[in-house]
Short mmCIF file of C-alpha atoms in Angstrom, two decimals:
data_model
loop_
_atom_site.label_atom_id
_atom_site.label_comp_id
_atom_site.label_asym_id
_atom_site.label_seq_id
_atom_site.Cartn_x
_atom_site.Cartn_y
_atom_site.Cartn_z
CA UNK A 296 0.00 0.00 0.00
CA UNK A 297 2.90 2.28 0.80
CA UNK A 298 3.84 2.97 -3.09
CA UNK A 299 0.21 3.83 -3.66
CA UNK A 300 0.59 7.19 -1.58
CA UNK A 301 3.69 8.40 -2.73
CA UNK A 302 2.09 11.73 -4.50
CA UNK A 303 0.42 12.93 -1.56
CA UNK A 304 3.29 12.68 0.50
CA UNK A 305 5.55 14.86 -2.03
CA UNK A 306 2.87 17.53 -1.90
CA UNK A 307 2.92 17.38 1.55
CA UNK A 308 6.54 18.25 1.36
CA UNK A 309 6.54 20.88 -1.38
CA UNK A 310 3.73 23.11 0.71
CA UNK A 311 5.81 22.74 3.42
CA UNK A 312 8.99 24.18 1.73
CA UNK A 313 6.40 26.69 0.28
CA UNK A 314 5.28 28.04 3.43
CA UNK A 315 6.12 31.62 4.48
CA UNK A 316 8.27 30.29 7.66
CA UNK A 317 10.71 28.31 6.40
CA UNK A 318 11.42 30.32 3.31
CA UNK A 319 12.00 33.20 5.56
CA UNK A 320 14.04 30.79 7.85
CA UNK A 321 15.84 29.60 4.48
CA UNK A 322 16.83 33.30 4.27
CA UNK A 323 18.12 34.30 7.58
CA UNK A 324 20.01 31.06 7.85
CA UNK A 325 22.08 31.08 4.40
CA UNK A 326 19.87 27.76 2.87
CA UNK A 327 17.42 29.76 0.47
CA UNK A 328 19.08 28.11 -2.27
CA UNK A 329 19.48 25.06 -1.05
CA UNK A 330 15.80 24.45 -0.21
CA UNK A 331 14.81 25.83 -3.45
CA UNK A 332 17.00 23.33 -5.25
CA UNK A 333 15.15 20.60 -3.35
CA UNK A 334 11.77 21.87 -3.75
CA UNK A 335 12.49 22.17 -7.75
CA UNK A 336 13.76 18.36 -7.86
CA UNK A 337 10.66 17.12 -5.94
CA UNK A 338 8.91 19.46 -8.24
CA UNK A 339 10.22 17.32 -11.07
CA UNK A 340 9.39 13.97 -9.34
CA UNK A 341 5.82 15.00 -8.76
CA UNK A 342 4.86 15.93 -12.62
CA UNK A 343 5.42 12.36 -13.24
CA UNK A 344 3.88 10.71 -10.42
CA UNK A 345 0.69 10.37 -11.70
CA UNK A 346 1.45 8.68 -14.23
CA UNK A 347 4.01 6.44 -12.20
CA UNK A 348 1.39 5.43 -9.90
CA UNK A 349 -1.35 4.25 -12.48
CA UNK A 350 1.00 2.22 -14.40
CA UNK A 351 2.59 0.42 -10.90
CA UNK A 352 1.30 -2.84 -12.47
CA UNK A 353 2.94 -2.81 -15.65
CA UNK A 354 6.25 -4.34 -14.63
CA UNK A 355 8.60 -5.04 -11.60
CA UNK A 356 11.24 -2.46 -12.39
CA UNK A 357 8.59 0.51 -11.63
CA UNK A 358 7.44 -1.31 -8.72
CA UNK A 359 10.85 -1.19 -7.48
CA UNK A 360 11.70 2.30 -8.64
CA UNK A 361 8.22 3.43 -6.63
CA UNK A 362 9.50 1.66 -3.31
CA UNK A 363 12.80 3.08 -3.67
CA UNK A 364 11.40 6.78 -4.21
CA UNK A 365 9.05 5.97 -1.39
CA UNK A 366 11.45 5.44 1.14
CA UNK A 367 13.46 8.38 0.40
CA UNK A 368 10.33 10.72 0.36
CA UNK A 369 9.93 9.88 3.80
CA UNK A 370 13.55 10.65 4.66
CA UNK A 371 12.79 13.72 2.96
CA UNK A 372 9.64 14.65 4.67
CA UNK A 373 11.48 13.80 8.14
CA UNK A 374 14.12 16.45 7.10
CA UNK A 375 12.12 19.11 5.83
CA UNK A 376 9.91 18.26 9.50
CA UNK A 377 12.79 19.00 10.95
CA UNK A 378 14.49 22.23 9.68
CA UNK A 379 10.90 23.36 10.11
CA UNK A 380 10.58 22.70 13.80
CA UNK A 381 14.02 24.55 14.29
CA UNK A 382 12.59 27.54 12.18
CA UNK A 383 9.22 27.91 15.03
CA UNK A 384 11.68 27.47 17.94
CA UNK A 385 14.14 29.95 16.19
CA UNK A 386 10.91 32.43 15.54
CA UNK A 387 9.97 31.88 19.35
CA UNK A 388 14.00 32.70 20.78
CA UNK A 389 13.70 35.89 18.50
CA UNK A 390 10.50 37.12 20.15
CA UNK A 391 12.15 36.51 23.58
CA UNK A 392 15.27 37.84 23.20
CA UNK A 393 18.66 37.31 24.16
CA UNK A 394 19.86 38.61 27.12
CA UNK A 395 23.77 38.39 27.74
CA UNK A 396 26.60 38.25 25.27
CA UNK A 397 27.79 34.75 26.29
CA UNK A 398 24.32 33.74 25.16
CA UNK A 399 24.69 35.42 22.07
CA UNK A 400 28.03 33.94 21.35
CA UNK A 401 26.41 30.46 21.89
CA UNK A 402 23.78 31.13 20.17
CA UNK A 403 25.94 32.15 17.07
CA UNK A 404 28.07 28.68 17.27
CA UNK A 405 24.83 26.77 17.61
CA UNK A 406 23.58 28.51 14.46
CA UNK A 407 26.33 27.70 12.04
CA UNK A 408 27.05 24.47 13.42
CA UNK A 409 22.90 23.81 12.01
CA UNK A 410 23.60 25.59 9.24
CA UNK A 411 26.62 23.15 8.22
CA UNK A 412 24.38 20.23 8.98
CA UNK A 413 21.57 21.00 7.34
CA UNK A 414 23.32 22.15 4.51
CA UNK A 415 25.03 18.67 3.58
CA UNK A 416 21.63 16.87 4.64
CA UNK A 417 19.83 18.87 2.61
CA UNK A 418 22.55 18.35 -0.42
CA UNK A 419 22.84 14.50 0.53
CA UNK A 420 18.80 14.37 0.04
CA UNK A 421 19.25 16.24 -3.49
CA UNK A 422 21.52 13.62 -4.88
CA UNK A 423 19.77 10.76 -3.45
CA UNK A 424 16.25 12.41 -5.32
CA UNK A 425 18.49 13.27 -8.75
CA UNK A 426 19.42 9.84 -8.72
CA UNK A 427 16.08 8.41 -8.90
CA UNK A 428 14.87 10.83 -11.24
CA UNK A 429 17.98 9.95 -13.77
CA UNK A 430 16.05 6.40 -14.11
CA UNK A 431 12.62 7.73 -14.40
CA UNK A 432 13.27 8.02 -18.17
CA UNK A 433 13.90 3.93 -19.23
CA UNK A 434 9.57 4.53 -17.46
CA UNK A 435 8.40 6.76 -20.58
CA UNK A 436 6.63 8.27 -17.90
CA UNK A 437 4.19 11.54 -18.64
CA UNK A 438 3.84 14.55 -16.66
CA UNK A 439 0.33 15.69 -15.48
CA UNK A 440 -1.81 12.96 -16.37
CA UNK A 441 -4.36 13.33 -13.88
CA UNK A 442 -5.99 15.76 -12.46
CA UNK A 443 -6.71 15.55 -8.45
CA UNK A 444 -9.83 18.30 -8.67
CA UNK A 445 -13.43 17.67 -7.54
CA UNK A 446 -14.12 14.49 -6.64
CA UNK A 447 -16.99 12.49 -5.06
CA UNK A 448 -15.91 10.31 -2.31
CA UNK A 449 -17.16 6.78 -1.65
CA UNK A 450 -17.76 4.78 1.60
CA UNK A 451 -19.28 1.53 2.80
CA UNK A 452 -20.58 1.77 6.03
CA UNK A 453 -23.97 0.82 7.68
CA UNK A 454 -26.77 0.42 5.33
CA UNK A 455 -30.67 1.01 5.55
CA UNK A 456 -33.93 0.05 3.94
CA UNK A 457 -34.38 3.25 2.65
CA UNK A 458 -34.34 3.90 -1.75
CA UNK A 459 -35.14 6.01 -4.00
CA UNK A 460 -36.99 3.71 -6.51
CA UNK A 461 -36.39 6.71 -9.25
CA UNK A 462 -32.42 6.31 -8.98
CA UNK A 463 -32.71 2.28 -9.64
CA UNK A 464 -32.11 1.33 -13.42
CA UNK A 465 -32.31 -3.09 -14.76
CA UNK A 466 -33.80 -4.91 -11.48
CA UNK A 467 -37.18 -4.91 -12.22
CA UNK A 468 -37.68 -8.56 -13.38
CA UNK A 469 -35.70 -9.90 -10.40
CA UNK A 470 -37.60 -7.58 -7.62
CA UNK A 471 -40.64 -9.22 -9.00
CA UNK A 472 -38.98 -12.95 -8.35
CA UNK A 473 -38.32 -12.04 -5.44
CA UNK A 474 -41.55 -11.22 -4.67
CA UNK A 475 -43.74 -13.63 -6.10
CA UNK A 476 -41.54 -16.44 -3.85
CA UNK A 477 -41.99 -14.21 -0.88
CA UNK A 478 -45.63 -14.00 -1.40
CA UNK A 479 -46.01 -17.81 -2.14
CA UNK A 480 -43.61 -18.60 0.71
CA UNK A 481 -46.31 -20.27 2.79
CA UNK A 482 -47.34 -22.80 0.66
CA UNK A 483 -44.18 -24.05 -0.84
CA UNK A 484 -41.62 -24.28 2.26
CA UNK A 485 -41.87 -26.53 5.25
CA UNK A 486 -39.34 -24.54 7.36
CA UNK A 487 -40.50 -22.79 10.14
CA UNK A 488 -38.03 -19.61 8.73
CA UNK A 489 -37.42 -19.65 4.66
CA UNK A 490 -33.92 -17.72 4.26
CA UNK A 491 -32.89 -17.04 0.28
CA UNK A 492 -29.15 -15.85 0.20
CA UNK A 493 -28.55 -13.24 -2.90
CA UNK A 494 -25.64 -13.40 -4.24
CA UNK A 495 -23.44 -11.58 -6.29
CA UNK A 496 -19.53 -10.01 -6.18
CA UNK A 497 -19.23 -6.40 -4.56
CA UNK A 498 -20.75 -3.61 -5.94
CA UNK A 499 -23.50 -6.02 -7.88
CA UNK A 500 -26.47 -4.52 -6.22
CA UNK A 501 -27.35 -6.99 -3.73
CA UNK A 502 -28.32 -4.34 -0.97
CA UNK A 503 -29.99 -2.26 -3.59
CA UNK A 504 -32.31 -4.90 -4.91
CA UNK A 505 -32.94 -5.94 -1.26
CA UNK A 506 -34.11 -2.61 -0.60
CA UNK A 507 -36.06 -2.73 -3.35
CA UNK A 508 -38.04 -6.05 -2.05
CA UNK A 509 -38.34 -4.48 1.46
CA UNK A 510 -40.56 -1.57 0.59
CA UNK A 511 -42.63 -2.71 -1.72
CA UNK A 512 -46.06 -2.28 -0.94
CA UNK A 513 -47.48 -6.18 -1.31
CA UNK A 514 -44.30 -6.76 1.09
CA UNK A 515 -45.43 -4.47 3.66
CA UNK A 516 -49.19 -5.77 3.57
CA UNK A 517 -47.90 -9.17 3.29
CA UNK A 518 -45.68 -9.73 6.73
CA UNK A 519 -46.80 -7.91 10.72
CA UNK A 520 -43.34 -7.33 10.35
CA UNK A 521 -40.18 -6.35 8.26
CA UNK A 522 -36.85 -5.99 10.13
CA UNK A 523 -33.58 -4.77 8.52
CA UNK A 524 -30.04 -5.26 10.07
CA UNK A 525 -26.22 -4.76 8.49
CA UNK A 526 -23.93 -7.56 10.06
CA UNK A 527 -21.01 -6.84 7.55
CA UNK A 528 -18.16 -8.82 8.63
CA UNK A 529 -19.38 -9.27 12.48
CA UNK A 530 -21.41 -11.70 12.67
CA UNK A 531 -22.45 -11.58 16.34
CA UNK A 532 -25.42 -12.99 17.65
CA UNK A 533 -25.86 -11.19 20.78
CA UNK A 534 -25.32 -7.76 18.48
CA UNK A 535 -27.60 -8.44 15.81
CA UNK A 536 -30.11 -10.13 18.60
CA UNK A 537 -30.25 -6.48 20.09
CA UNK A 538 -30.48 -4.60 16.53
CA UNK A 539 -33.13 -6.92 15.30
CA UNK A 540 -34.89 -5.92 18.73
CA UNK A 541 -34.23 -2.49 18.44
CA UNK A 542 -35.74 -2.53 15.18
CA UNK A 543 -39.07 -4.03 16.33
CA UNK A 544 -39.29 -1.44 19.74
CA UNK A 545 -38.15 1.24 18.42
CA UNK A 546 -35.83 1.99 21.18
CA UNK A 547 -32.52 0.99 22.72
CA UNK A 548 -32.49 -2.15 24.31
CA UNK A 549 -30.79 -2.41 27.60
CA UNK A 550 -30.29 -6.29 28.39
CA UNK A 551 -26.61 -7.64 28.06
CA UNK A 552 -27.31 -11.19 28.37
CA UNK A 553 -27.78 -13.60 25.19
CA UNK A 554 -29.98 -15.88 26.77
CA UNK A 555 -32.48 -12.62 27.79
CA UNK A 556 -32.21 -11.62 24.41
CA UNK A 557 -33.30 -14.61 22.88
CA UNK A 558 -36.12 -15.03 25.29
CA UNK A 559 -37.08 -11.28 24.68
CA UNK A 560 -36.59 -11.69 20.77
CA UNK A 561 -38.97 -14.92 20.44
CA UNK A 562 -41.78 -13.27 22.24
CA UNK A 563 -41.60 -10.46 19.68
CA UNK A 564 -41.82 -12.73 17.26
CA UNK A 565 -43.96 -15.54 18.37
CA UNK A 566 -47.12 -15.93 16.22
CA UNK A 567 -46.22 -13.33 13.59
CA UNK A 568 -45.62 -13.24 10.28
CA UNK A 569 -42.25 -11.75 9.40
CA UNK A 570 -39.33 -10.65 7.17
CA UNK A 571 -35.89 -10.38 8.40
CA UNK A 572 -32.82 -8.86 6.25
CA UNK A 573 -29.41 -9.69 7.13
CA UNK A 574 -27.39 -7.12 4.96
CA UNK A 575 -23.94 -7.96 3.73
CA UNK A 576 -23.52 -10.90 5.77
CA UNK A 577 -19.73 -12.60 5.74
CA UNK A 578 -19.69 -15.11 8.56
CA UNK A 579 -19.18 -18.82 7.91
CA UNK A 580 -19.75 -20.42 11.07
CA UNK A 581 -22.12 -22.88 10.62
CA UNK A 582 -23.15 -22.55 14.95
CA UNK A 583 -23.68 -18.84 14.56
CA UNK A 584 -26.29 -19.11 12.27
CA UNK A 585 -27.92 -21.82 13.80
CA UNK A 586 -28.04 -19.68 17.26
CA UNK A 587 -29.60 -17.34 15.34
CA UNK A 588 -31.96 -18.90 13.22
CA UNK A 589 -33.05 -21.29 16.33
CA UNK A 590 -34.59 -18.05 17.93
CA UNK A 591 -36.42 -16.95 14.44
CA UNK A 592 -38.75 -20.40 14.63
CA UNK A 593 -41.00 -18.81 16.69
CA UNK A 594 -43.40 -17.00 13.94
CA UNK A 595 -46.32 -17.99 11.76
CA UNK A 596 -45.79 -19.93 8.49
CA UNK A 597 -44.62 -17.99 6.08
CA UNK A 598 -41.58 -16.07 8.02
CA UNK A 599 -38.75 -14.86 5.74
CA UNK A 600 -35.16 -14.10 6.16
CA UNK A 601 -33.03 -11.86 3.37
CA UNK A 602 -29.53 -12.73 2.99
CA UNK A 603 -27.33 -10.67 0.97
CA UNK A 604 -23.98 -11.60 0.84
CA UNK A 605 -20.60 -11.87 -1.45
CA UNK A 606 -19.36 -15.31 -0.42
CA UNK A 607 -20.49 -18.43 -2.00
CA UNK A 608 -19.72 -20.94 1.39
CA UNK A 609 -22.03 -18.71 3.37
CA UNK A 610 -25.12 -19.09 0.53
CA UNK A 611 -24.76 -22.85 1.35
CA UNK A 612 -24.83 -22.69 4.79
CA UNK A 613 -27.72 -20.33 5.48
CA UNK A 614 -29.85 -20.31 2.35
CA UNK A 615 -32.82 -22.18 1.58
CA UNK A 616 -32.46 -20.75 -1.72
CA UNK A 617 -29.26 -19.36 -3.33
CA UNK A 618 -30.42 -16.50 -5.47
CA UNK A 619 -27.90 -15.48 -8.18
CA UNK A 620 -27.86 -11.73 -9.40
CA UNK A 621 -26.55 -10.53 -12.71
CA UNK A 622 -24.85 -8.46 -13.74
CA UNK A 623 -26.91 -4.91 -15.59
CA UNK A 624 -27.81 -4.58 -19.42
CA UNK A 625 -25.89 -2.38 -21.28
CA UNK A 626 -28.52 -0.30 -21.52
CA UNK A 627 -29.44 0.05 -17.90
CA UNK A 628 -25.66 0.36 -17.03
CA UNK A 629 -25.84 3.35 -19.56
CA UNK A 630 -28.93 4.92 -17.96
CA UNK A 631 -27.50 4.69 -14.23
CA UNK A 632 -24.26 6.23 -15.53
CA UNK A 633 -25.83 9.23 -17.65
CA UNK A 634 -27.92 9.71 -14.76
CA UNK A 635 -25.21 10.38 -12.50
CA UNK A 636 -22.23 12.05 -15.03
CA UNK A 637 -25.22 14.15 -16.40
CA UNK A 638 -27.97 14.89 -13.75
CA UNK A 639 -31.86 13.98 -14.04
CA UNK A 640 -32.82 17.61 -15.44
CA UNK A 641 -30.27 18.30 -17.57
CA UNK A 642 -29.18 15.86 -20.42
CA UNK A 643 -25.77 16.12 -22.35
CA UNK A 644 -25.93 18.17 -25.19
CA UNK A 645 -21.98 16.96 -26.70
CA UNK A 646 -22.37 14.15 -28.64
CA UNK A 647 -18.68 13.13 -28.11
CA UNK A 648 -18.79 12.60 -24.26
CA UNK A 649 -21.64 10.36 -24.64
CA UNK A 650 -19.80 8.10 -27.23
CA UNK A 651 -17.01 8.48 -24.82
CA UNK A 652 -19.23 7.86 -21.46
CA UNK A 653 -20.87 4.79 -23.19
CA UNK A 654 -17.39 3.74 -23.79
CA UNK A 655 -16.01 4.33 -20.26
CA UNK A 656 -19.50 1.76 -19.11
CA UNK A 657 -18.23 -1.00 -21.12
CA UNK A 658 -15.46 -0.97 -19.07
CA UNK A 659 -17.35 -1.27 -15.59
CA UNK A 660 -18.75 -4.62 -16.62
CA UNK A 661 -22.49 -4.15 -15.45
CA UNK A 662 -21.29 -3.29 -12.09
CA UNK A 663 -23.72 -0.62 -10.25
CA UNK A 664 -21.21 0.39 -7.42
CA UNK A 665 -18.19 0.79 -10.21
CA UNK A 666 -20.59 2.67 -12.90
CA UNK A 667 -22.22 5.33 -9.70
CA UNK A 668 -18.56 6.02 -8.33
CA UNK A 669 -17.35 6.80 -11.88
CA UNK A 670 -20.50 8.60 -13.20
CA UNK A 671 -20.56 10.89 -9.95
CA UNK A 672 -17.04 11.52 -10.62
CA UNK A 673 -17.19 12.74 -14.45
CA UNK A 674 -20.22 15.33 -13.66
CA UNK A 675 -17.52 17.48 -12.04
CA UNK A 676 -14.79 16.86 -16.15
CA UNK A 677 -16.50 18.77 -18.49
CA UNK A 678 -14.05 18.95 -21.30
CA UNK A 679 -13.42 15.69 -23.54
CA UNK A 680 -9.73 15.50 -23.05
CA UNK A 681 -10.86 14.70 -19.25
CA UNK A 682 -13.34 12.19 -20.53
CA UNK A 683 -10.70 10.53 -22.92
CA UNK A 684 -8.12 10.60 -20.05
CA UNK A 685 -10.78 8.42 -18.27
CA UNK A 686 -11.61 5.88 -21.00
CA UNK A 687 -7.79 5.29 -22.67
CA UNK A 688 -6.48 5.20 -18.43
CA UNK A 689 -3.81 1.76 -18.07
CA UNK A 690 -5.64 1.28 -14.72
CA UNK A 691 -8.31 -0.38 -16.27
CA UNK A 692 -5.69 -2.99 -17.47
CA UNK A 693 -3.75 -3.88 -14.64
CA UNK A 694 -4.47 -6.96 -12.83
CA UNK A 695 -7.33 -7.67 -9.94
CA UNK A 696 -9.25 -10.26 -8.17
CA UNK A 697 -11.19 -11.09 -11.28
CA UNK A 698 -14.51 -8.82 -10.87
CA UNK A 699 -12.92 -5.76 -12.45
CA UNK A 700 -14.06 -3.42 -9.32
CA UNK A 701 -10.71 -2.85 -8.38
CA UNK A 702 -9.13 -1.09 -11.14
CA UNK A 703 -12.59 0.54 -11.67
CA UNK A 704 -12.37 1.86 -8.26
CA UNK A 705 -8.83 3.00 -8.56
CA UNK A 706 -9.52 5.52 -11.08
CA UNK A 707 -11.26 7.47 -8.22
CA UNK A 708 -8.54 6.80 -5.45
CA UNK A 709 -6.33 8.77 -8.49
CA UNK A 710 -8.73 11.41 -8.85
CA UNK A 711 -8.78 12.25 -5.00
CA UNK A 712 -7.12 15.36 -3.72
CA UNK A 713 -3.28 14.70 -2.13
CA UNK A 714 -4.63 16.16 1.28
CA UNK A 715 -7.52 12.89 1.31
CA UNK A 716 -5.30 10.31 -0.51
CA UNK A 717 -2.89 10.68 2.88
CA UNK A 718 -5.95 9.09 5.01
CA UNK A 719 -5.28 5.60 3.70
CA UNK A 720 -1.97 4.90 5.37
CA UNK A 721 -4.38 5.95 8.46
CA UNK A 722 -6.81 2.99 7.70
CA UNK A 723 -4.67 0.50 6.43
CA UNK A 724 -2.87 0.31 10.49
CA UNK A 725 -6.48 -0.65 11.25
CA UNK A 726 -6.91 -3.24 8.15
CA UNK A 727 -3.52 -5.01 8.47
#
């Protein structure tokens, strides 16, 4: 991960070496020159990062020459850290004062003695930087290829039942599947609890299409109740005992105890029709969901559970039914796109970026989450040089775990501003 955030980290160090302090510091202390001549050879580095960083996959040679410029970037930021913490302690002596000539004298030796240090470190850094930029060229690598301006941001965290029908493009046929087995649910299953598992990659649609199901009005009339919880990678029972709770209350629930919850849980349930979705569920503990499911056979025929999920083993050990989502039409992959690149009142008037746009959707494979991210991002590129920057990018050609959201998603790590791409070493402590 650490060659991904390489560009951030040199802009970082270049509005640092910008800022008012140091280059008055750089002034005072004889090293104007010397910290321009740095800032102009990370200067150099940087116009070509861009391009460095989207074509990491090509070959092991840029690989390498990324780690190696990554390590000495963060030498380089620990310098330029430091000759900027002496300039604010410097700034603070100043406003103090000295008061005797023996401290003056010291004060004096101390300077030039820093001076002479930071001088050859700052030298020592400039060689070790023109050195990697003398191999940059065997790269072919091209300045200013893309642009880190207006972005939309993406995030998975909880989900609800809540959709706006209008926004959803190519589900249609399998929302009324769906249904139609929901509705017929008593009659055809045995269970005390029917659970079908959708399945489908990331970024399918699974949550959107279970959304969908949940609010539709024959749903609603159908079951006394409809419960929605996100267990994501957690799958706890005594947490999602206490959501599903919460969910039917209304209000917190205070007991800590599994066994209480249980109890509490089944006489919520018992005699009632109902319909449960478990959102993003991960967990392939065969004991876990039999906990769980043991407390749900306490309703009146009929009672449905919603899995969505991304794992095959876990279809087969909590669905009655394995339902298998596909991926959307061309067509309805165009429509969700143009929807969010061009807005629902206003429709793109140059031809071009929708030969382009339709282009850029073959690429995203039918995906929903890949073709929203990217659409939301190309409202903010206007011009067709942006568009065509998007399409021809060598992201979408370097290598992933088969479902083609990775390099999709990529393109709008790239397009993030330096100041947000330096989160991610943040997260990834957390993820590792």
């Amino acid at each position: 991960m650490a060659d991904l955030l390489i560009s951030p980290l040199v802009s970082s160090i270049l509005k640092t070496l910008n800022s008012l302090v140091l280059k008055e510091f750089g002034i005072a202390w004889g090293l104007k020159t010397d910290l321009e001549n740095l800032g102009s050879t990370l200067s150099t580095i940087q116009a070509v990062l861009q391009d460095a960083e989207t074509k990491r996959g090509k070959g092991e040679a840029l690989k390498n020459w990324l780690r190696k410029l990554n390590d000495t970037a963060y030498d380089a930021n620990n310098l330029v850290d430091e000759f900027m913490n002496e300039a604010m302690r410097r700034r603070m002596d100043s406003k103090r004062g000295i008061k005797s000539q023996v401290r003056a004298t010291f004060a004096l030796l101390k300077r030039l003695i820093f001076r002479l240090k930071m001088g050859h470190m700052i030298n020592d850094m400039k060689d070790r930087l023109d050195a990697i930029i003398g191999e940059k060229n065997k790269f072919h690598l091209r300045e200013g290829v893309v642009e880190t301006e207006n972005v939309c941001g993406m995030e998975r965290g909880q989900t609800d039942s809540l959709v706006n029908e209008l926004e959803i493009y190519g589900r249609t046929d399998e929302k009324e599947m769906i249904i139609e087995m929901l509705l017929n649910n008593s009659s055809n299953h045995d269970d005390d609890v029917s659970v079908y598992a959708m399945c489908g990659m990331g970024g399918l649609g699974k949550t959107t299409l279970a959304q969908l199901v949940y609010n539709d009005g024959r749903v609603e009339s159908y079951f006394e109740l409809r419960i929605w919880v996100c267990v994501s990678v957690d799958f706890d029972v005594e947490r999602l005992t206490r959501a599903i709770l919460e969910s039917i209350e209304g209000r917190g629930c205070s007991i800590s105890n599994l066994d209480p919850l249980l109890r509490r849980l089944q006489e919520k349930l018992f005699g009632k029709r109902f319909l449960l979705v478990l959102d993003d569920v991960w967990n392939e503990y065969h004991e876990k969901w039999d906990r769980l499911k043991n407390a749900l056979k306490c309703g009146a025929k009929g009672c449905t559970v919603i899995v969505t999920r991304r794992i095959q083993k876990v279809a087969l050990i909590t669905a009655t039914l394995p339902i298998h989502m596909a991926c959307l039409s061309e067509d309805d992959s165009w429509s969700l796109f143009k929807q969010r690149a061009f807005g629902n009142k206003r429709r793109e008037k140059n031809l071009q970026l929708n030969l382009i746009g339709k282009e850029i959707v073959k690429k995203c494979k039918g995906l929903a989450l890949v073709i929203k991210a990217l659409g939301s991002l190309m409202q903010f590129k206007r011009s067709e040089s942006e568009w065509l920057s998007m399409k021809e990018s060598e992201i979408w050609d370097l290598p992933d775990d088969g479902s083609g959201i990775l390099p999709s998603l990529r393109l709008s790590y790239e397009a993030l501003p330096p100041h947000l791409r330096q989160c991610f070493p943040h997260c990834c402590i957390f993820l590792s």
